[in-house]
Amino acid sequence: MLTIKNLQAKIDGKQILTGVNLEVKAGEVHAIMGPNGSGKSTLASVLAGREEYEVTEGQVEFLGKNLLEMAPEERARDGVFLAFQYPVEIPGVSTINFMKTALNQIRVHRGQQPLDAVSFLKLMKEKMKLVEMDQSLLNRSLNEGFSGGEKKRNEIFQMAMLEPKLSILDETDSGLDIDALKIVANGVNKLRNKSNGVIVVTHYQRLLDYIIPDFVHVLYRGRIVKSGTKELALELEAKGYDWIKDELALA
Amino acid sequence: MNKDNQVLEELTSKEYEHGWTIDIETDSAPKGLNEGIIRFISAKKNEPEWLLEWRLKAYRQWTKMTEPKWPNVTYPPIDYQDLIYYSAPKQKVQPKNLEDVDPELIKTFEKLGISLTEQKRLTGVAVDAVIDSVSVATTYKTTLAELGIIFCSFSEAVKEHPELVKKYMGSVVPVNDNYFAALNSAVFTDGSFCYIPKGVRCPMELSTYFRINAANTGQFERTLIVADEGSYVSYLEGCTAPMRDENQLHAAVVEIYAMKDAQVKYSTVQNWYPGDKHGKGGIYNFVTKRGLCFGDGSKISWTQVETGSAITWKYPSCILKGDNSMGEFYSVAVTNNYQQADTGTKMIHIGKNTKSRIVSKGISAGHSQNSYRGQVKIMKRAENARNFSQCDSLLMGDKCGAHTFPYIDVENNSARIEHEATTSKIGEDQIFYCLQRGIDEESAVALIVNGYAKEVLNQLPMEFAVEAQKLLALTLEGSVG
Ligand SMILES: Nc1ncnc2c1ncn2[C@@H]1O[C@H](COP(=O)(O)OP(=O)(O)O)[C@@H](O)[C@H]1O
Ligand SMILES: [Mg+2]
């Protein structure tokens, strides 16, 4: 469903992505790991359509469409979802109101009727359970005063609400204690199915004990330098990233 | 839609079918302002001698005054002798049906979700606004009369309740209070009057429904609200239709007089024509609004949503004279393109244990300038006075300006004053977050801005709040990206 070819991008004149190649098929879970600053969030942002990043080379095809030509909201409506590494706060706007606006715009885009308040509430209650969210949290201003864990859970809640085709989770595990991590992973697993793809960006292999990936890639200096299966994650955990750097230096 | 509205709609559209003709006002005073013009206005309105004298006194004071230069706004000098002070501008032909109305205006109405009847009424199409509002006013009037509430046009009040008008007019805003108030006092054409008797809680929101029509003719209206002991009223200054005119001067005066334990809530959604994208045209909105908490335990609360006008100069204020009295000011002021707003409040604490609360949310976009100007004054006698002020500014883009001018003046050491101010930019991050969830940019801005202004919007009556939210979004349309 997603094919990335030689993707290069820069920000403020600085080249960050130097040629990413990646193919995600429906039903697959790909983990992207890599040291800090290697460009993981940049890749996620470019896929989501953040304008600050300038794509200088390469193509991205998503469900047969040229993703890079689409506006960010069009990508979202077509099923690209990004769980942000740093979810933003929007004072005065409740998560409920925010999700209602989003879901209904997406529905209209898909030629469906907007959901009325009752059906919306029903759907919301169902999805809340998935991430063990409390409704009082959803009544509050979006992410304002939320703990780190609550913010991340809210991201997965939103993912559950919008039922995306491709989900990109950017370090959804960072800052979570083990219980929260399990809840989040459990939520993601329940949403996994044959027609959806997931990209899990993470720093630690810990999350991958709960969300078992089909493939693991190492992003380093803006490109994928090594790919493997979940054993690669274990190896990275045991040995760190230095051996990869050494390997690269030798090559 | 409820039954009443349906009936109303049917009735009014019938009237339209039957081809109502509109009485185009032909009476008008010649250009300019002098004692002769004032006598002319007063004579046209069949006013009693005392009111003519009152006007003349105001006029004489006005001639000795100068236009205030301290607001943070700029505009070419106004030639007061080049204005017409009575009657509708003659060149303005009333549209016969909706097809004749500026399509852009209709689009705006549609976006606001204003019903067809309402659209007709606002644009002055065939549905005779006067007939329309009289019928509405009559339904009101029976209910209100039973409670002893007086709610009528200012002119009617002068005729029917001269003793009340005489006693309270100018008691809160004296004729010589400021340049524009003096001008208004000299030439005001109409407005509304409201009296709530002792112990009566007005069961409905009173709105200046019929004044919308008047807006087409006079730009100098006057409102006087008197709330007797222990009474309560919530008063709405209606959605004023966008007007497509050259720069026009609008200098209104609103006075509120609250006796012991009375409560008055005054809400405004101001949507005068702001001028075009390049700053051409638009209303100069120079308005004096003041409430006097005369009695102990009284309370006056101002809520305003200011989205229109080329220039806004407006400081709804409270004089907290009675002990334990309370004043509130909740404001959202949005400026876009080349709009300029200098608005805020004055809270004058005179009585003991008086409290005031100020919540101001400015939003500037385009090339606009948005200033909050507020004064909190604690007089010597005001033991234990308390004030809380929150003044926030939100900037969209980098060509606009936001300014805050708080003046605090304390003469009693027991006062407790808290002032908080923030300035923020609408975040790229926030907008991107919304886009990433499938929300388009316009809706994203609307969402963020309405969230920002929520504390103020929450003060508005329900239907009004919805309208105000849409207005905010409309005003800011196209201001990002
Ligand atoms: N606005 C920016 N201007 C310049 N450099 C940036 C900007 N944003 C991110 N970077 C740089 O891009 C690199 C990759 O960042 P990022 O994609 O966040 O890495 P990761 O998510 O893998 O930790 C880092 O070196 C970071 O400093
Ligand atoms: Mg990152």
mmCIF file with all atom_site columns, N, CA and C in Angstrom, chain B residues 400-429:
data_model
loop_
_atom_site.group_PDB
_atom_site.id
_atom_site.type_symbol
_atom_site.label_atom_id
_atom_site.label_alt_id
_atom_site.label_comp_id
_atom_site.label_asym_id
_atom_site.label_entity_id
_atom_site.label_seq_id
_atom_site.pdbx_PDB_ins_code
_atom_site.Cartn_x
_atom_site.Cartn_y
_atom_site.Cartn_z
_atom_site.occupancy
_atom_site.B_iso_or_equiv
_atom_site.pdbx_formal_charge
_atom_site.auth_seq_id
_atom_site.auth_comp_id
_atom_site.auth_asym_id
_atom_site.auth_atom_id
_atom_site.pdbx_PDB_model_num
ATOM 1  N N  . CYS B 1 400 ? 0.311  41.780 11.786 1.00 0.00 ? 400 CYS B N  1
ATOM 2  C CA . CYS B 1 400 ? -0.688 42.402 12.638 1.00 0.00 ? 400 CYS B CA 1
ATOM 3  C C  . CYS B 1 400 ? -0.056 42.789 13.969 1.00 0.00 ? 400 CYS B C  1
ATOM 4  N N  . GLY B 1 401 ? -0.797 43.529 14.760 1.00 0.00 ? 401 GLY B N  1
ATOM 5  C CA . GLY B 1 401 ? -0.268 43.942 16.052 1.00 0.00 ? 401 GLY B CA 1
ATOM 6  C C  . GLY B 1 401 ? -1.256 43.709 17.165 1.00 0.00 ? 401 GLY B C  1
ATOM 7  N N  . ALA B 1 402 ? -0.718 43.389 18.341 1.00 0.00 ? 402 ALA B N  1
ATOM 8  C CA . ALA B 1 402 ? -1.556 43.269 19.531 1.00 0.00 ? 402 ALA B CA 1
ATOM 9  C C  . ALA B 1 402 ? -0.913 44.105 20.623 1.00 0.00 ? 402 ALA B C  1
ATOM 10 N N  . HIS B 1 403 ? -1.711 44.882 21.299 1.00 0.00 ? 403 HIS B N  1
ATOM 11 C CA . HIS B 1 403 ? -1.176 45.778 22.330 1.00 0.00 ? 403 HIS B CA 1
ATOM 12 C C  . HIS B 1 403 ? -2.051 45.708 23.564 1.00 0.00 ? 403 HIS B C  1
ATOM 13 N N  . THR B 1 404 ? -1.420 45.878 24.701 1.00 0.00 ? 404 THR B N  1
ATOM 14 C CA . THR B 1 404 ? -2.184 45.868 25.954 1.00 0.00 ? 404 THR B CA 1
ATOM 15 C C  . THR B 1 404 ? -1.818 47.103 26.763 1.00 0.00 ? 404 THR B C  1
ATOM 16 N N  . PHE B 1 405 ? -2.830 47.854 27.137 1.00 0.00 ? 405 PHE B N  1
ATOM 17 C CA . PHE B 1 405 ? -2.607 49.044 27.958 1.00 0.00 ? 405 PHE B CA 1
ATOM 18 C C  . PHE B 1 405 ? -3.423 48.944 29.240 1.00 0.00 ? 405 PHE B C  1
ATOM 19 N N  . PRO B 1 406 ? -2.877 48.272 30.236 1.00 0.00 ? 406 PRO B N  1
ATOM 20 C CA . PRO B 1 406 ? -3.627 48.204 31.494 1.00 0.00 ? 406 PRO B CA 1
ATOM 21 C C  . PRO B 1 406 ? -3.242 49.373 32.406 1.00 0.00 ? 406 PRO B C  1
ATOM 22 N N  . TYR B 1 407 ? -4.239 50.047 32.955 1.00 0.00 ? 407 TYR B N  1
ATOM 23 C CA . TYR B 1 407 ? -3.969 51.119 33.912 1.00 0.00 ? 407 TYR B CA 1
ATOM 24 C C  . TYR B 1 407 ? -4.552 50.698 35.250 1.00 0.00 ? 407 TYR B C  1
ATOM 25 N N  . ILE B 1 408 ? -3.716 50.720 36.255 1.00 0.00 ? 408 ILE B N  1
ATOM 26 C CA . ILE B 1 408 ? -4.207 50.328 37.578 1.00 0.00 ? 408 ILE B CA 1
ATOM 27 C C  . ILE B 1 408 ? -3.944 51.471 38.542 1.00 0.00 ? 408 ILE B C  1
ATOM 28 N N  . ASP B 1 409 ? -4.965 51.810 39.278 1.00 0.00 ? 409 ASP B N  1
ATOM 29 C CA . ASP B 1 409 ? -4.881 52.998 40.104 1.00 0.00 ? 409 ASP B CA 1
ATOM 30 C C  . ASP B 1 409 ? -5.526 52.659 41.456 1.00 0.00 ? 409 ASP B C  1
ATOM 31 N N  . VAL B 1 410 ? -4.690 52.524 42.467 1.00 0.00 ? 410 VAL B N  1
ATOM 32 C CA . VAL B 1 410 ? -5.205 52.043 43.751 1.00 0.00 ? 410 VAL B CA 1
ATOM 33 C C  . VAL B 1 410 ? -5.028 53.085 44.848 1.00 0.00 ? 410 VAL B C  1
ATOM 34 N N  . GLU B 1 411 ? -6.128 53.451 45.481 1.00 0.00 ? 411 GLU B N  1
ATOM 35 C CA . GLU B 1 411 ? -6.050 54.428 46.568 1.00 0.00 ? 411 GLU B CA 1
ATOM 36 C C  . GLU B 1 411 ? -6.407 53.816 47.920 1.00 0.00 ? 411 GLU B C  1
ATOM 37 N N  . ASN B 1 412 ? -6.619 52.509 47.921 1.00 0.00 ? 412 ASN B N  1
ATOM 38 C CA . ASN B 1 412 ? -6.944 51.848 49.188 1.00 0.00 ? 412 ASN B CA 1
ATOM 39 C C  . ASN B 1 412 ? -6.108 50.582 49.302 1.00 0.00 ? 412 ASN B C  1
ATOM 40 N N  . ASN B 1 413 ? -5.348 50.492 50.373 1.00 0.00 ? 413 ASN B N  1
ATOM 41 C CA . ASN B 1 413 ? -4.372 49.407 50.496 1.00 0.00 ? 413 ASN B CA 1
ATOM 42 C C  . ASN B 1 413 ? -4.955 48.021 50.685 1.00 0.00 ? 413 ASN B C  1
ATOM 43 N N  . SER B 1 414 ? -6.222 47.950 51.029 1.00 0.00 ? 414 SER B N  1
ATOM 44 C CA . SER B 1 414 ? -6.817 46.628 51.246 1.00 0.00 ? 414 SER B CA 1
ATOM 45 C C  . SER B 1 414 ? -7.193 45.948 49.923 1.00 0.00 ? 414 SER B C  1
ATOM 46 N N  . ALA B 1 415 ? -6.965 46.638 48.820 1.00 0.00 ? 415 ALA B N  1
ATOM 47 C CA . ALA B 1 415 ? -7.369 46.088 47.516 1.00 0.00 ? 415 ALA B CA 1
ATOM 48 C C  . ALA B 1 415 ? -6.521 44.893 47.125 1.00 0.00 ? 415 ALA B C  1
ATOM 49 N N  . ARG B 1 416 ? -7.153 43.963 46.447 1.00 0.00 ? 416 ARG B N  1
ATOM 50 C CA . ARG B 1 416 ? -6.411 42.832 45.892 1.00 0.00 ? 416 ARG B CA 1
ATOM 51 C C  . ARG B 1 416 ? -6.620 42.810 44.388 1.00 0.00 ? 416 ARG B C  1
ATOM 52 N N  . ILE B 1 417 ? -5.512 42.937 43.682 1.00 0.00 ? 417 ILE B N  1
ATOM 53 C CA . ILE B 1 417 ? -5.615 43.021 42.229 1.00 0.00 ? 417 ILE B CA 1
ATOM 54 C C  . ILE B 1 417 ? -4.728 41.989 41.563 1.00 0.00 ? 417 ILE B C  1
ATOM 55 N N  . GLU B 1 418 ? -5.321 41.252 40.665 1.00 0.00 ? 418 GLU B N  1
ATOM 56 C CA . GLU B 1 418 ? -4.525 40.270 39.929 1.00 0.00 ? 418 GLU B CA 1
ATOM 57 C C  . GLU B 1 418 ? -4.622 40.588 38.452 1.00 0.00 ? 418 GLU B C  1
ATOM 58 N N  . HIS B 1 419 ? -3.487 40.620 37.814 1.00 0.00 ? 419 HIS B N  1
ATOM 59 C CA . HIS B 1 419 ? -3.504 40.884 36.375 1.00 0.00 ? 419 HIS B CA 1
ATOM 60 C C  . HIS B 1 419 ? -2.651 39.844 35.661 1.00 0.00 ? 419 HIS B C  1
ATOM 61 N N  . GLU B 1 420 ? -3.251 39.181 34.706 1.00 0.00 ? 420 GLU B N  1
ATOM 62 C CA . GLU B 1 420 ? -2.489 38.213 33.923 1.00 0.00 ? 420 GLU B CA 1
ATOM 63 C C  . GLU B 1 420 ? -2.619 38.570 32.462 1.00 0.00 ? 420 GLU B C  1
ATOM 64 N N  . ALA B 1 421 ? -1.516 38.430 31.749 1.00 0.00 ? 421 ALA B N  1
ATOM 65 C CA . ALA B 1 421 ? -1.574 38.725 30.320 1.00 0.00 ? 421 ALA B CA 1
ATOM 66 C C  . ALA B 1 421 ? -0.714 37.720 29.570 1.00 0.00 ? 421 ALA B C  1
ATOM 67 N N  . THR B 1 422 ? -1.194 37.274 28.427 1.00 0.00 ? 422 THR B N  1
ATOM 68 C CA . THR B 1 422 ? -0.390 36.385 27.595 1.00 0.00 ? 422 THR B CA 1
ATOM 69 C C  . THR B 1 422 ? -0.505 36.823 26.143 1.00 0.00 ? 422 THR B C  1
ATOM 70 N N  . THR B 1 423 ? 0.532  36.573 25.402 1.00 0.00 ? 423 THR B N  1
ATOM 71 C CA . THR B 1 423 ? 0.469  36.770 23.953 1.00 0.00 ? 423 THR B CA 1
ATOM 72 C C  . THR B 1 423 ? 0.941  35.477 23.318 1.00 0.00 ? 423 THR B C  1
ATOM 73 N N  . SER B 1 424 ? 0.153  34.963 22.404 1.00 0.00 ? 424 SER B N  1
ATOM 74 C CA . SER B 1 424 ? 0.609  33.758 21.742 1.00 0.00 ? 424 SER B CA 1
ATOM 75 C C  . SER B 1 424 ? 0.329  33.846 20.253 1.00 0.00 ? 424 SER B C  1
ATOM 76 N N  . LYS B 1 425 ? 1.022  33.013 19.532 1.00 0.00 ? 425 LYS B N  1
ATOM 77 C CA . LYS B 1 425 ? 0.793  32.933 18.092 1.00 0.00 ? 425 LYS B CA 1
ATOM 78 C C  . LYS B 1 425 ? 0.004  31.676 17.840 1.00 0.00 ? 425 LYS B C  1
ATOM 79 N N  . ILE B 1 426 ? -0.875 31.738 16.875 1.00 0.00 ? 426 ILE B N  1
ATOM 80 C CA . ILE B 1 426 ? -1.581 30.513 16.537 1.00 0.00 ? 426 ILE B CA 1
ATOM 81 C C  . ILE B 1 426 ? -0.518 29.577 15.980 1.00 0.00 ? 426 ILE B C  1
ATOM 82 N N  . GLY B 1 427 ? -0.411 28.385 16.556 1.00 0.00 ? 427 GLY B N  1
ATOM 83 C CA . GLY B 1 427 ? 0.735  27.542 16.265 1.00 0.00 ? 427 GLY B CA 1
ATOM 84 C C  . GLY B 1 427 ? 0.605  26.784 14.956 1.00 0.00 ? 427 GLY B C  1
ATOM 85 N N  . GLU B 1 428 ? 1.681  26.774 14.202 1.00 0.00 ? 428 GLU B N  1
ATOM 86 C CA . GLU B 1 428 ? 1.763  25.909 13.026 1.00 0.00 ? 428 GLU B CA 1
ATOM 87 C C  . GLU B 1 428 ? 1.525  24.466 13.464 1.00 0.00 ? 428 GLU B C  1
ATOM 88 N N  . ASP B 1 429 ? 2.062  24.163 14.641 1.00 0.00 ? 429 ASP B N  1
ATOM 89 C CA . ASP B 1 429 ? 1.937  22.805 15.160 1.00 0.00 ? 429 ASP B CA 1
ATOM 90 C C  . ASP B 1 429 ? 0.473  22.439 15.392 1.00 0.00 ? 429 ASP B C  1
#
